XYZ file of C-alpha atoms in Angstrom:
379
model
C 4.921 21.973 30.231
C 6.329 21.004 26.826
C 6.178 23.877 24.333
C 6.087 23.090 20.622
C 5.094 24.617 17.330
C 4.052 23.329 13.894
C 5.784 25.276 11.110
C 4.375 25.938 7.614
C 6.555 27.753 5.072
C 4.973 28.921 1.838
C 2.116 26.465 2.002
C -1.323 27.437 0.677
C -4.423 26.713 2.785
C -6.158 23.547 1.619
C -8.036 20.551 3.001
C -4.765 18.640 3.266
C -3.017 21.424 5.159
C -5.985 21.611 7.510
C -6.018 17.906 8.318
C -2.272 17.143 8.157
C -0.804 20.333 9.701
C -3.235 22.722 11.374
C -5.122 19.897 13.044
C -1.843 18.378 14.254
C -1.066 21.631 16.122
C -4.610 21.644 17.585
C -4.309 17.986 18.614
C -0.924 18.369 20.279
C -2.227 21.428 22.148
C -5.015 19.189 23.565
C -2.516 16.763 25.143
C -2.023 17.396 28.864
C 1.222 19.127 29.664
C 1.743 20.217 26.043
C 1.334 23.697 24.607
C 1.492 23.870 20.803
C 0.960 26.719 18.358
C 0.819 27.083 14.609
C 3.548 29.240 12.936
C 2.868 30.029 9.277
C 5.080 31.978 6.855
C 2.378 32.823 4.336
C 2.992 32.140 0.585
C 3.866 34.971 -1.773
C 1.765 36.384 -3.430
C -1.362 34.792 -1.826
C -0.657 35.767 1.782
C -3.905 37.464 2.730
C -6.163 34.783 1.245
C -4.062 32.033 2.873
C -4.080 33.907 6.207
C -7.860 34.181 6.192
C -8.326 30.474 5.425
C -5.717 29.292 7.952
C -7.337 31.349 10.687
C -10.670 29.798 9.780
C -9.151 26.287 10.081
C -7.143 27.101 13.232
C -9.830 28.998 15.137
C -7.209 31.395 16.517
C -5.472 34.511 15.297
C -2.259 34.178 13.322
C 0.433 36.706 12.508
C 0.703 37.845 8.905
C 4.332 36.833 8.481
C 5.094 36.340 4.773
C 7.410 33.847 3.192
C 9.819 35.117 0.578
C 9.152 34.549 -3.144
C 10.468 31.101 -4.129
C 13.337 32.486 -6.213
C 14.774 33.993 -3.080
C 14.559 30.943 -0.853
C 18.142 29.749 -1.506
C 19.562 33.264 -1.165
C 18.056 34.377 2.146
C 18.175 31.237 4.276
C 20.024 32.969 7.141
C 17.474 35.821 7.130
C 14.571 33.413 7.322
C 16.219 31.378 10.101
C 16.672 34.627 12.047
C 12.985 35.506 11.604
C 12.001 32.088 12.834
C 14.454 32.344 15.784
C 12.603 35.468 16.983
C 9.310 33.573 17.035
C 10.882 30.552 18.737
C 12.423 32.687 21.487
C 9.291 34.783 21.937
C 7.143 31.684 22.540
C 9.873 29.676 24.284
C 9.461 26.864 21.748
C 11.328 23.663 22.645
C 10.276 21.418 19.714
C 9.319 22.523 16.225
C 7.604 20.166 13.720
C 8.183 21.287 10.149
C 6.005 20.373 7.179
C 8.308 19.446 4.352
C 12.023 19.906 3.756
C 12.016 23.663 3.011
C 10.541 24.499 6.385
C 12.816 21.974 8.082
C 15.997 23.512 6.625
C 15.054 26.932 8.010
C 14.441 25.353 11.450
C 17.774 23.483 11.263
C 19.565 26.781 10.532
C 17.664 28.416 13.393
C 18.822 25.640 15.746
C 22.418 25.685 14.522
C 22.875 29.438 14.632
C 20.493 30.968 17.159
C 18.623 28.436 19.285
C 21.001 25.612 20.189
C 18.557 23.620 22.277
C 15.721 23.659 19.731
C 14.496 20.155 18.840
C 13.708 19.904 15.064
C 11.266 17.381 13.700
C 11.077 16.794 9.913
C 7.486 15.933 8.972
C 8.267 14.052 5.735
C 5.106 13.791 3.694
C 6.653 11.895 0.762
C 9.714 11.133 -1.373
C 10.497 14.703 -2.326
C 13.395 14.259 -4.760
C 11.852 11.160 -6.347
C 8.599 13.060 -6.907
C 10.471 15.792 -8.734
C 12.405 13.274 -10.863
C 9.200 11.460 -11.798
C 6.876 14.438 -12.238
C 8.939 17.623 -12.519
C 7.445 19.409 -9.504
C 10.022 22.150 -8.867
C 11.250 24.992 -11.103
C 14.931 24.926 -12.214
C 15.974 27.651 -9.793
C 14.830 25.527 -6.809
C 16.065 22.104 -7.989
C 19.531 21.942 -6.409
C 18.198 23.674 -3.260
C 15.397 21.083 -2.982
C 17.837 18.163 -3.144
C 19.920 19.759 -0.397
C 16.843 20.454 1.716
C 15.627 16.866 1.698
C 19.103 15.469 2.337
C 19.749 17.721 5.308
C 16.236 17.302 6.685
C 16.547 13.506 6.732
C 20.092 13.407 8.110
C 20.244 16.406 10.483
C 16.782 16.535 12.148
C 16.505 15.409 15.770
C 13.535 13.239 14.943
C 11.477 12.507 11.778
C 7.887 11.674 10.919
C 7.446 9.356 7.941
C 3.994 8.611 6.546
C 4.967 4.995 5.645
C 7.684 2.487 6.371
C 8.430 2.567 2.611
C 9.365 6.241 2.992
C 11.828 5.287 5.703
C 13.387 2.727 3.329
C 13.629 5.417 0.660
C 15.551 7.615 3.090
C 17.879 4.708 3.925
C 18.604 3.925 0.282
C 18.944 7.469 -0.984
C 20.530 9.283 1.965
C 22.033 6.415 4.010
C 19.773 7.313 6.896
C 20.301 5.211 10.051
C 18.391 5.749 13.215
C 21.426 4.767 15.250
C 23.506 7.557 13.706
C 20.988 10.208 12.677
C 18.248 9.929 15.321
C 14.855 8.267 15.558
C 11.883 8.177 13.237
C 8.205 7.590 13.943
C 5.651 6.441 11.304
C 2.400 8.389 11.355
C 0.265 7.919 8.204
C -2.281 10.329 6.874
C -4.713 11.169 9.658
C -8.240 12.586 9.808
C -8.988 15.980 11.342
C -11.372 16.293 14.219
C -13.814 18.256 12.033
C -13.785 15.493 9.448
C -14.591 12.865 12.087
C -17.487 14.907 13.459
C -19.135 14.858 10.031
C -19.352 11.083 10.089
C -22.407 11.424 12.373
C -24.306 12.863 9.397
C -23.220 10.274 6.874
C -26.639 8.940 5.882
C -28.215 12.415 5.927
C -25.521 13.729 3.598
C -25.734 10.659 1.356
C -29.498 11.019 0.784
C -29.282 14.779 0.150
C -26.331 14.663 -2.290
C -27.570 11.662 -4.269
C -30.676 13.707 -4.910
C -28.525 16.615 -6.068
C -26.912 14.263 -8.591
C -30.336 12.923 -9.647
C -29.223 9.339 -9.099
C -31.710 6.540 -9.410
C -31.973 4.122 -6.498
C -30.319 1.267 -8.308
C -27.409 3.331 -9.811
C -23.853 2.815 -8.531
C -21.682 5.865 -8.072
C -17.860 5.831 -8.373
C -16.076 8.855 -6.937
C -12.603 10.268 -7.658
C -11.525 13.116 -5.368
C -8.082 14.673 -5.756
C -5.861 17.031 -7.663
C -4.729 16.926 -11.291
C -1.051 16.526 -10.338
C 1.068 14.030 -12.290
C 1.324 11.467 -9.513
C -2.487 11.191 -9.526
C -2.111 9.164 -12.770
C -5.178 10.604 -14.476
C -4.679 8.663 -17.720
C -4.685 5.355 -15.855
C -7.700 6.510 -13.852
C -9.497 7.367 -17.091
C -8.734 3.931 -18.563
C -10.250 2.161 -15.585
C -13.295 4.476 -15.566
C -13.792 3.818 -19.297
C -13.741 0.055 -18.692
C -16.122 0.231 -15.728
C -18.642 2.522 -17.475
C -18.592 0.486 -20.670
C -19.194 -2.785 -18.773
C -22.063 -1.750 -16.483
C -24.787 0.726 -17.531
C -25.770 1.310 -13.872
C -22.394 2.769 -13.073
C -21.954 6.590 -12.967
C -18.939 8.734 -12.064
C -18.409 11.787 -9.884
C -15.061 13.632 -10.138
C -14.265 16.179 -7.400
C -11.398 18.098 -8.930
C -10.417 21.081 -11.020
C -11.335 20.868 -14.720
C -8.950 18.818 -16.914
C -8.891 17.684 -20.525
C -9.104 14.057 -19.454
C -12.270 14.718 -17.508
C -13.743 16.611 -20.489
C -13.099 13.628 -22.744
C -14.843 11.298 -20.295
C -17.897 13.540 -20.206
C -18.073 13.675 -23.981
C -17.819 9.905 -24.265
C -20.312 9.200 -21.432
C -22.833 12.059 -21.495
C -24.980 12.330 -18.382
C -22.903 9.661 -16.652
C -19.883 11.721 -15.492
C -20.192 14.800 -13.289
C -17.172 17.022 -12.602
C -17.285 19.429 -9.628
C -14.654 21.541 -7.872
C -15.976 22.147 -4.369
C -14.875 23.773 -1.132
C -13.010 21.440 1.247
C -15.880 21.771 3.721
C -18.254 20.159 1.211
C -16.069 17.224 0.188
C -17.356 14.767 2.797
C -21.005 15.155 1.790
C -20.225 14.745 -1.948
C -18.132 11.654 -1.166
C -20.932 10.187 0.903
C -23.169 10.059 -2.196
C -20.885 7.414 -3.660
C -20.552 3.655 -3.315
C -16.885 3.276 -4.332
C -13.890 5.580 -4.107
C -11.262 5.439 -6.881
C -7.619 5.401 -5.866
C -5.682 4.145 -8.949
C -2.091 5.245 -9.613
C 0.941 4.346 -11.669
C 3.788 2.395 -10.152
C 6.409 4.855 -8.968
C 8.641 5.652 -6.010
C 6.432 8.637 -5.228
C 3.278 6.475 -4.934
C 4.932 3.562 -3.176
C 6.110 5.873 -0.406
C 2.808 7.775 -0.077
C 0.010 7.598 2.419
C -2.955 8.868 0.317
C -5.186 11.237 2.239
C -8.133 10.168 0.105
C -7.954 6.545 1.332
C -8.924 7.628 4.853
C -11.422 10.151 3.553
C -13.150 7.630 1.268
C -13.481 5.180 4.164
C -14.795 7.855 6.499
C -17.532 8.680 3.968
C -18.558 5.019 3.889
C -17.046 4.175 0.524
C -15.466 0.910 -0.564
C -12.116 1.653 -2.155
C -11.163 0.479 -5.651
C -7.351 0.579 -5.802
C -4.303 -1.010 -7.337
C -1.281 -2.217 -5.380
C 0.918 0.802 -6.165
C -0.961 3.456 -4.139
C 0.529 2.922 -0.654
C -3.033 2.545 0.660
C -2.345 -0.744 2.431
C -4.445 -3.878 2.724
C -8.166 -4.379 2.255
C -8.437 -2.689 -1.111
C -8.179 -3.895 -4.696
C -9.598 -3.822 -8.186
C -13.014 -5.374 -8.864
C -14.924 -5.908 -12.093
C -17.897 -3.681 -12.868
C -20.161 -6.693 -13.070
C -19.482 -7.408 -9.372
C -20.296 -3.896 -8.207
C -23.300 -3.242 -6.003
C -24.792 -0.343 -4.147
C -23.392 -0.084 -0.661
C -25.640 -0.849 2.330
C -26.123 1.242 5.432
C -24.252 -1.358 7.514
C -21.320 -1.425 5.087
C -21.034 2.351 5.121
C -21.142 2.451 8.897
C -18.476 -0.242 9.196
C -16.184 1.584 6.716
C -16.636 4.917 8.493
C -15.934 3.354 11.909
C -12.817 1.644 10.513
C -11.505 5.002 9.237
C -11.945 6.610 12.672
C -10.270 3.660 14.409
C -7.285 3.640 12.036
C -6.742 7.286 11.241
C -7.822 9.426 14.212
C -4.854 11.307 15.658
C -5.384 9.781 19.095
C -4.393 6.459 17.550
C -0.826 7.846 17.266
C -0.558 9.577 20.626
C 2.546 7.514 21.626
C 4.349 8.619 18.471
C 3.433 12.295 19.068
C 4.633 11.999 22.652
C 7.944 10.608 21.398
C 8.351 13.703 19.236
C 7.698 15.864 22.303
C 10.102 13.720 24.425
C 7.234 13.188 26.819
C 7.355 10.177 29.099
C 5.421 7.313 27.542
């Protein structure tokens, strides 16, 4: 029996954490001869809320271990590695998969100081340093620590997960990573959770219900943006494209699933009754997406975006949407920009085909060989 754990450190519960971390632990635990658990150091000061939501996602009880406040992360690395070592020894963990470089550095210190045989896997979700340089993600007191974390995670881990081959190239160029010297890497893009895939069975039911909620006429075409308001989402570029599409075709309407933002307010003022903005619970996102005909995935050219595997690409497809995208998103082939005059309402057959494609390409079982390589299971 191979024993592993998936480590979160200071991460808040969200739809992305559910599908890209919690569901990974659940999937690995379902593989024969593998036992996998979730270990979460809960974010300060939102530990209780995060704990409740993670337990809801996970379906099992979790300890209420708290991460330190961010300002203390560089100062108490040895203390955190000791706390993790106790959990590793208690559960006899052989392999630990770590989301992001902060969690990975703690696991590396745990391996180096307390658990010499522990196998550490860096789950690299993006170009961390480049993202900070392009969008100013981290506060000044974490900046130098962040650079060190990504460097050591890439170079010192026993194995790595990259979401794209472009991310591997970024590691090679920035940190001189070589698999022959530093150990192997597997590429596993954004995947869909099992709960998300189950919802695809209700695609048409959800679509009919939620188009009614939006009071859409039968011939109207709905464009959907779902995502955060972070800098790498390129909201100004998104707004420009939406402006052009709405100005060109009176049948086009927009649905924005995000927190409020000035750019969205301006769109609503310019196009009254044609833009809806909603911030919904992750469990509702699929049904709101299914009301649409096209998903919007438009981002600026940057290292961050070229290395990314956007979660929304898979989610748009699963909900039956055709994806409007530019070449800088890391979404891969089969997407592009189209003029508003060429847009049509999607058909039932198109939606079914898109949803089936998402399941075929992004279900975790598609990457079982890569996951087995992480576990050092025989292939």
